[in-house]
Short mmCIF file of C-alpha atoms and ligand atoms in Angstrom, two decimals:
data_model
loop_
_atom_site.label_atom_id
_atom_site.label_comp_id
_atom_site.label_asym_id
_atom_site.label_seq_id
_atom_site.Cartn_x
_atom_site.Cartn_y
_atom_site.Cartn_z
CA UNK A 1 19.35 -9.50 10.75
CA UNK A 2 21.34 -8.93 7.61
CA UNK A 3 20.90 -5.37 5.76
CA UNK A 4 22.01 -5.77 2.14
CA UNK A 5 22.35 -2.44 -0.22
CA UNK A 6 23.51 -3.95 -3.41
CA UNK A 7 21.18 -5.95 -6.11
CA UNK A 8 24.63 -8.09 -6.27
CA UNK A 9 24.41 -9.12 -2.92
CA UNK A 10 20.74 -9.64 -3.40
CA UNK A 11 20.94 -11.96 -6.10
CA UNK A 12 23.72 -13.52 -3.94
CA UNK A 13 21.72 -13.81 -1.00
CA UNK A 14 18.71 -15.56 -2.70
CA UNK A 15 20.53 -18.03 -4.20
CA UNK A 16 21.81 -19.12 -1.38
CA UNK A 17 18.66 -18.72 0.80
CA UNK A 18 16.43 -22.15 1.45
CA UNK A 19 13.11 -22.12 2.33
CA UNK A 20 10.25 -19.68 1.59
CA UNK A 21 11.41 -16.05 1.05
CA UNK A 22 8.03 -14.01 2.20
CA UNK A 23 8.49 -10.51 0.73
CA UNK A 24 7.45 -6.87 2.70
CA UNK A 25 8.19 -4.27 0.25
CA UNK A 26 7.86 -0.86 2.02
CA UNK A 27 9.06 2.83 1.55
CA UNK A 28 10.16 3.17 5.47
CA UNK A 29 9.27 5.30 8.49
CA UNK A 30 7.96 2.01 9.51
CA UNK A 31 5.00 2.01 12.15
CA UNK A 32 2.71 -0.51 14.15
CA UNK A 33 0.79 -0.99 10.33
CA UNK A 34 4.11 -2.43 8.59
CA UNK A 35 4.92 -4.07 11.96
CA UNK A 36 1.17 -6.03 11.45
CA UNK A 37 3.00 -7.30 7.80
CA UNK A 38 6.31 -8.22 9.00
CA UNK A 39 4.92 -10.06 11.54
CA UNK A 40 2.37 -12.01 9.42
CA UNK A 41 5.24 -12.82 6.97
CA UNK A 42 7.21 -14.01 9.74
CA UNK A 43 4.27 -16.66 10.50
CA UNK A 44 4.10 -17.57 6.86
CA UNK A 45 8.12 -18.40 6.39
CA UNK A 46 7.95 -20.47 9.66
CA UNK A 47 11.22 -21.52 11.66
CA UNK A 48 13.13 -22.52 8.43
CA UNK A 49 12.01 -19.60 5.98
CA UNK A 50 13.10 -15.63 5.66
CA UNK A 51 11.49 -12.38 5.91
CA UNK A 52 12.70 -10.12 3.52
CA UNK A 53 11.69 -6.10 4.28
CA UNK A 54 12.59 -3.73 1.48
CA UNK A 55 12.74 -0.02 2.65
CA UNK A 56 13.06 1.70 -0.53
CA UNK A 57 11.40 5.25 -1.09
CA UNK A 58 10.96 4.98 -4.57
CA UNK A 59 10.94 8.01 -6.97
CA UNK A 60 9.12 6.82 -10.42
CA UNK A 61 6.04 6.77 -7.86
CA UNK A 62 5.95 10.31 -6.99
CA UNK A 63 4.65 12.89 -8.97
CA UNK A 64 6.69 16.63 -9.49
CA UNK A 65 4.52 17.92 -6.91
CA UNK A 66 4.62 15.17 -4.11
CA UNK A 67 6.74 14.64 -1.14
CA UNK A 68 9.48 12.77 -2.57
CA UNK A 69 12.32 15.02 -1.33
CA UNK A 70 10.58 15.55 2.30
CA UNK A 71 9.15 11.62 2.52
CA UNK A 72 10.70 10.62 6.11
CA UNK A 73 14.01 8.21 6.18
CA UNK A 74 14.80 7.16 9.62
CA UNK A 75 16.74 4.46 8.65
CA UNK A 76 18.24 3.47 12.17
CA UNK A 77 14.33 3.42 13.98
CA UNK A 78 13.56 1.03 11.32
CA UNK A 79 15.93 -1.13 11.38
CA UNK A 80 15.62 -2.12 14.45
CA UNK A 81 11.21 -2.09 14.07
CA UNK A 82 12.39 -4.82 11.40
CA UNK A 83 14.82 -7.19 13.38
CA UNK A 84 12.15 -6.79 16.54
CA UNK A 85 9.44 -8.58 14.42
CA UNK A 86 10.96 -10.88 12.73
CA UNK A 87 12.97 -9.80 9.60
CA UNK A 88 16.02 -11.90 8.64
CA UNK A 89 16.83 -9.33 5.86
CA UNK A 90 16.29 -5.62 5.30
CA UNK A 91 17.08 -4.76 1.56
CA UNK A 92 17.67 -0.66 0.89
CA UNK A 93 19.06 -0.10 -2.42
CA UNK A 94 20.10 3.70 -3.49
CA UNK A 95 18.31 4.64 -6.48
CA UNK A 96 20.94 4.77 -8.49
CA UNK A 97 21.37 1.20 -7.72
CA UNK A 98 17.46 0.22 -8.78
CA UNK A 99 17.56 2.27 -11.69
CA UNK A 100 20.51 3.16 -14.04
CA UNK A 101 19.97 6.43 -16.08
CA UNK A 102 16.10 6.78 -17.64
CA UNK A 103 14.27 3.83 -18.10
CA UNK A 104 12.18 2.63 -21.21
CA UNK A 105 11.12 -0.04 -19.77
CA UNK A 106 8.01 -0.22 -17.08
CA UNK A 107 5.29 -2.60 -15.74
CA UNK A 108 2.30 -0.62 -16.94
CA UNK A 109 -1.41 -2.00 -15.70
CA UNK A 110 -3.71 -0.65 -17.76
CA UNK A 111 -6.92 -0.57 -16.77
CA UNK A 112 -7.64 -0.83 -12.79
CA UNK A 113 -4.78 1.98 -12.22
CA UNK A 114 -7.04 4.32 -14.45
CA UNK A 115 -9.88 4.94 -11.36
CA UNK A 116 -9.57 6.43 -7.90
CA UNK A 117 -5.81 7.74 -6.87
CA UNK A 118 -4.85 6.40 -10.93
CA UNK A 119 -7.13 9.86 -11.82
CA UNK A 120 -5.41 12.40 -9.27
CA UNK A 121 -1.80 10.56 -9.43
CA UNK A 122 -0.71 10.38 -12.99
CA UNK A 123 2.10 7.37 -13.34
CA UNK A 124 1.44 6.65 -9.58
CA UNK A 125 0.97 2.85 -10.38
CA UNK A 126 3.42 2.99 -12.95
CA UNK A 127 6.04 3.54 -11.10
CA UNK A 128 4.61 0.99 -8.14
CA UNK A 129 4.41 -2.32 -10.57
CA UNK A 130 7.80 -1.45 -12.23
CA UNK A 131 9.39 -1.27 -8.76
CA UNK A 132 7.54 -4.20 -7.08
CA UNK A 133 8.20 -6.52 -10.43
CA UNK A 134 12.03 -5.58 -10.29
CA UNK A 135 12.02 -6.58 -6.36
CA UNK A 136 10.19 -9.38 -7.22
CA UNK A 137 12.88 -10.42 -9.84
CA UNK A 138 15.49 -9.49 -7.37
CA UNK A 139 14.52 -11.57 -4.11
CA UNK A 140 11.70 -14.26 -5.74
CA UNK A 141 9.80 -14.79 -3.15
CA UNK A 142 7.39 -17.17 -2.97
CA UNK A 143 4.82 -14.73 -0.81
CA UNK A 144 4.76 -11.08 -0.28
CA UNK A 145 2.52 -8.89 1.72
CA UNK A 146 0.75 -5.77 0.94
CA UNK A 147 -1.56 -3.72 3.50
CA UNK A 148 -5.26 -3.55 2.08
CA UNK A 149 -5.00 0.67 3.51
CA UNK A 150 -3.59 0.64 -0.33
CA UNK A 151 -6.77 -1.37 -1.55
CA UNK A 152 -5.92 0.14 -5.15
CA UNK A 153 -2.34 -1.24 -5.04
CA UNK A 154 -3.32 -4.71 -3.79
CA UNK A 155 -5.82 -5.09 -6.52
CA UNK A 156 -3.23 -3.75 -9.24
CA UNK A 157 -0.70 -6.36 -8.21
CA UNK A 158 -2.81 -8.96 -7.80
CA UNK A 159 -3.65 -8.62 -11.30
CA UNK A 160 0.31 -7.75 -12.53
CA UNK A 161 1.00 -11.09 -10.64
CA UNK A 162 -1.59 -12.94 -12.75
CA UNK A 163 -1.40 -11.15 -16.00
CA UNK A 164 2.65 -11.51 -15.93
CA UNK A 165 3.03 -15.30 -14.16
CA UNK A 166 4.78 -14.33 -11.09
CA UNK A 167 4.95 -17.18 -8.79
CA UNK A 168 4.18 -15.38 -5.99
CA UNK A 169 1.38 -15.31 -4.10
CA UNK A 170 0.37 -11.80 -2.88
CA UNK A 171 -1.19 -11.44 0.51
CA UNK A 172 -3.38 -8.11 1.90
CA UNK A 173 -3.18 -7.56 5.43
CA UNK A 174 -6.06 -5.53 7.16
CA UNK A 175 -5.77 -2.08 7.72
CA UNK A 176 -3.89 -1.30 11.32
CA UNK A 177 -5.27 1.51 12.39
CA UNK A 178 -5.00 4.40 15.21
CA UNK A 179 -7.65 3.92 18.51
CA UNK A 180 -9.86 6.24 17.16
CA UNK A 181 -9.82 4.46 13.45
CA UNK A 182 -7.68 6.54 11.63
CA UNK A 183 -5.49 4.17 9.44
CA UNK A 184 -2.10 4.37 10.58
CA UNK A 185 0.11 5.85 7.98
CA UNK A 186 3.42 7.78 7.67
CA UNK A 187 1.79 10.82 6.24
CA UNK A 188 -0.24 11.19 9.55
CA UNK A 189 2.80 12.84 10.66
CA UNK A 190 1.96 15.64 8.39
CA UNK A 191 -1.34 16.64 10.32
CA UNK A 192 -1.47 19.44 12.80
CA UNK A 193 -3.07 18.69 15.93
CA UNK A 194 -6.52 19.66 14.82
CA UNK A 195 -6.41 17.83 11.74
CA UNK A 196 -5.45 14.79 13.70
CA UNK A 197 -8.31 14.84 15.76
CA UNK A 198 -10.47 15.40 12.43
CA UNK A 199 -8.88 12.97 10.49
CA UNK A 200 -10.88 10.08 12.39
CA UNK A 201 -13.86 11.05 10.82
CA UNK A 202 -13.03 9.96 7.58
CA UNK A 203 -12.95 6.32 8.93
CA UNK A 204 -16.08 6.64 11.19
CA UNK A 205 -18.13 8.59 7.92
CA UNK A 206 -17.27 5.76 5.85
CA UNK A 207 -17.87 2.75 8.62
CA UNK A 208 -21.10 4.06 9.76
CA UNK A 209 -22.52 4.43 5.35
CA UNK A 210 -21.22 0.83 4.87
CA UNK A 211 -23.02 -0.04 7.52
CA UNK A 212 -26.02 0.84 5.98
CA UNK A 213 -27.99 -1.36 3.73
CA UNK A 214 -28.16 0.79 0.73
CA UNK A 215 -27.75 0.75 -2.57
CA UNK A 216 -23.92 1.61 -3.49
CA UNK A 217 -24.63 5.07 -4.89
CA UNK A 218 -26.94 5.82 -1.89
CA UNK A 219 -24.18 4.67 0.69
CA UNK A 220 -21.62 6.89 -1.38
CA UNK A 221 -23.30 10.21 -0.87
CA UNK A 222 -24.14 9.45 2.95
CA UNK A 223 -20.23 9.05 3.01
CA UNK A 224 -19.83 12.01 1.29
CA UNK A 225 -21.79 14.31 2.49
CA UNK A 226 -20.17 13.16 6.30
CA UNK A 227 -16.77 13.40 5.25
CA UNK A 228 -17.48 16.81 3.59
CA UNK A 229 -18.18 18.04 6.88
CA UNK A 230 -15.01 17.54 7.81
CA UNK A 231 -13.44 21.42 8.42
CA UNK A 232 -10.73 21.63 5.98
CA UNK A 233 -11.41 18.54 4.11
CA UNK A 234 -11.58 18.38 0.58
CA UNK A 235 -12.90 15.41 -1.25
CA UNK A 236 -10.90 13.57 -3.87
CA UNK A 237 -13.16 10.45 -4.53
CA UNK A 238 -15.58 8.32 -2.36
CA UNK A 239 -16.38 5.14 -4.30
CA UNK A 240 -18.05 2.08 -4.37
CA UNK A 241 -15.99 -0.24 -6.23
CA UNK A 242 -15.97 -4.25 -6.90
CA UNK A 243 -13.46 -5.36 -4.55
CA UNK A 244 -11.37 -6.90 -7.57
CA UNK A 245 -12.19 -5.08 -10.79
CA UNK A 246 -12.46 -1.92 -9.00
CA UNK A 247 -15.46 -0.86 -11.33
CA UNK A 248 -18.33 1.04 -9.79
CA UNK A 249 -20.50 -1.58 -7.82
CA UNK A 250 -24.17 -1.53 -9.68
CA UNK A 251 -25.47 -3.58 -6.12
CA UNK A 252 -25.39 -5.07 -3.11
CA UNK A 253 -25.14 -8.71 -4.36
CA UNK A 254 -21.46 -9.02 -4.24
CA UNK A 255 -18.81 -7.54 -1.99
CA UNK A 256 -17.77 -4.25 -2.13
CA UNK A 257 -15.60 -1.45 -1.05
CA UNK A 258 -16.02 1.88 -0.48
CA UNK A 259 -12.86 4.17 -0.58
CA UNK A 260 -12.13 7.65 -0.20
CA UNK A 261 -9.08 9.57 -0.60
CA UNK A 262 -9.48 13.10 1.02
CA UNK A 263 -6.75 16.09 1.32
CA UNK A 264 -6.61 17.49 4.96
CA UNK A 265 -4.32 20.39 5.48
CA UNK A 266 -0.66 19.64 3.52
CA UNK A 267 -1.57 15.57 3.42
CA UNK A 268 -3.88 13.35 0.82
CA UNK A 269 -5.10 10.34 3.10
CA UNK A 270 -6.92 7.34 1.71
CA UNK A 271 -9.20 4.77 3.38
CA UNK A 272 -11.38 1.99 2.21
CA UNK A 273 -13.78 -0.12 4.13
CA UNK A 274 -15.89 -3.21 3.60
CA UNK A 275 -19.24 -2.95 1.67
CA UNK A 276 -20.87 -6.10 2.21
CA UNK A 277 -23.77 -7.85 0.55
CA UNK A 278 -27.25 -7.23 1.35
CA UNK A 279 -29.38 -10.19 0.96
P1 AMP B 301 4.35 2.17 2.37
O1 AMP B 301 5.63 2.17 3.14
O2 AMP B 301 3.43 3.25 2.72
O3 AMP B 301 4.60 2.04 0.89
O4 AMP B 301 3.60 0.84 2.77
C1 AMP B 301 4.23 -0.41 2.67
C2 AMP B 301 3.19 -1.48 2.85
O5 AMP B 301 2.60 -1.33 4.14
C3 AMP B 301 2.06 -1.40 1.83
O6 AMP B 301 1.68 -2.70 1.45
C4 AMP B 301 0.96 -0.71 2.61
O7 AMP B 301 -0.34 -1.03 2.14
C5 AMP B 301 1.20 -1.28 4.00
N1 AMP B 301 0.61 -0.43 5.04
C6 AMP B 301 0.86 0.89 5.25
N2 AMP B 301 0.09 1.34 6.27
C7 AMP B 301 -0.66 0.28 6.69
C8 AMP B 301 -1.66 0.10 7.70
N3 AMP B 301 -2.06 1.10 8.46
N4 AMP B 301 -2.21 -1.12 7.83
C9 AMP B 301 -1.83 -2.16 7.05
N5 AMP B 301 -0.90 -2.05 6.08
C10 AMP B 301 -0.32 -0.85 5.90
#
């Protein structure tokens, strides 16, 4: 496995690279969830095609008051996650090396990036389609995979790779999760012990209301009203949302997805689930 730090020796690397190139952008302090994505873009590049992981914690994502500055690096742990599932390349730029001085230019979606964690994280998505357009640029792939845990994201570069004519073709990945259902994620690190064990319940309030048949807004208060029960928790959103548009689902008649982001103790954790049809 190759790790390459310059966009130079990116370029360099691509043009030289045959094949599919099946992209896993990622900001590090990889886990069994990224693992799931390397792995399924190992499948997709077959014997003669190359994984490329990107570990890149990048800045114009974070607001002034998130955990940019204490967001985990260990570098060396996943590295080697990376070569043990199948990476051929890991690509971690500096930022001075994605971004020279302020920028005036940026990949700004407009409308689904205005809902659910677009209202609490001003510029969050932003700062997500600028970076993921430039690493598109950089290593063209022909796939890249994206976790559906970031339902939001998937949508809003689904729609960046249509509205702009990427050639790619963006793939979401279920949601890994933890035995008891709590989505795997690097901020779970940030929960004391308590709120670990509570933390679960924001999957298993949200499973057991999509479970029921009804209508959206009915299923959304079950969900709330569970998750508010939570000790410590306090609700951000819990939505109903078209699984594409992300607008508030009206019905049952097409597939849904209810999502929730909820702040436990020092950490904001989001989770969506299925809403399916009822006939
Ligand atoms: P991050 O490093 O948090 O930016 O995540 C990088 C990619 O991994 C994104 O596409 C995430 O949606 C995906 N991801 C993170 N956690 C999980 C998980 N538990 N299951 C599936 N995908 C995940």
């Amino acid at each position: 496995m190759k790790t390459i730090r310059s966009l130079v020796a990116m370029r360099r690397w691509r043009e030289s690279a045959e094949g599919r190139v099946v992209l896993v952008p990622t900001m590090g302090a990889l886990h069994h969830g990224h693992a799931a994505l390397i792995r399924r873009a190992r499948r997709l590049a077959g014997s003669r095609g190359k994984v490329v992981v990107t570990i890149f914690v990048n800045p114009r994502q974070f607001g002034p008051l998130e955990d940019f500055a204490s967001y985990p690096r260990p570098l060396a742990r996943d590295l080697t996650l990376c070569a043990e599932n199948g990476a051929n390349v890991v690509f971690h730029p500096s930022a001075e090396a994605m971004y020279c001085g302020e920028a005036s230019v940026w990949v700004d979606e407009g409308v689904l990036s205005q809902t659910l964690c677009g209202k609490s994280r001003a510029g969050h998505f932003r700062g997500v389609c600028t970076v993921v357009a430039k690493l598109f640029l950089l290593a063209q792939p022909s796939d890249a995979v994206f976790g559906e845990k970031d339902w939001q994201q998937l949508a809003i570069l689904r729609r960046m790779v249509q509205d702009l004519n990427f050639s790619v073709r963006v793939l979401g990945h279920p949601t890994v999760r933890e035995a008891d259902g709590l989505a795997t994620s690097s901020r779970n690190a940030y929960l004391t012990a308590g709120e670990r064990r509570d933390a679960a319940r924001i999957f298993q309030e949200l499973q057991a209301a999509a479970s029921r048949p009804g209508r959206p807004d009915q299923v959304t208060r079950v969900a709330s009203t569970g998750i508010a029960k939570i000790p410590g928790a306090r609700i951000d959103y819990v939505e109903a949302v078209d699984v594409a548009t992300l607008e508030p689902l009206k019905n049952r008649t097409t597939s849904g997805r209810l999502a929730a982001a909820v702040y436990l103790g020092r950490s904001r954790l989001i989770d969506n689930v299925p809403l399916p049809v009822v006939s």
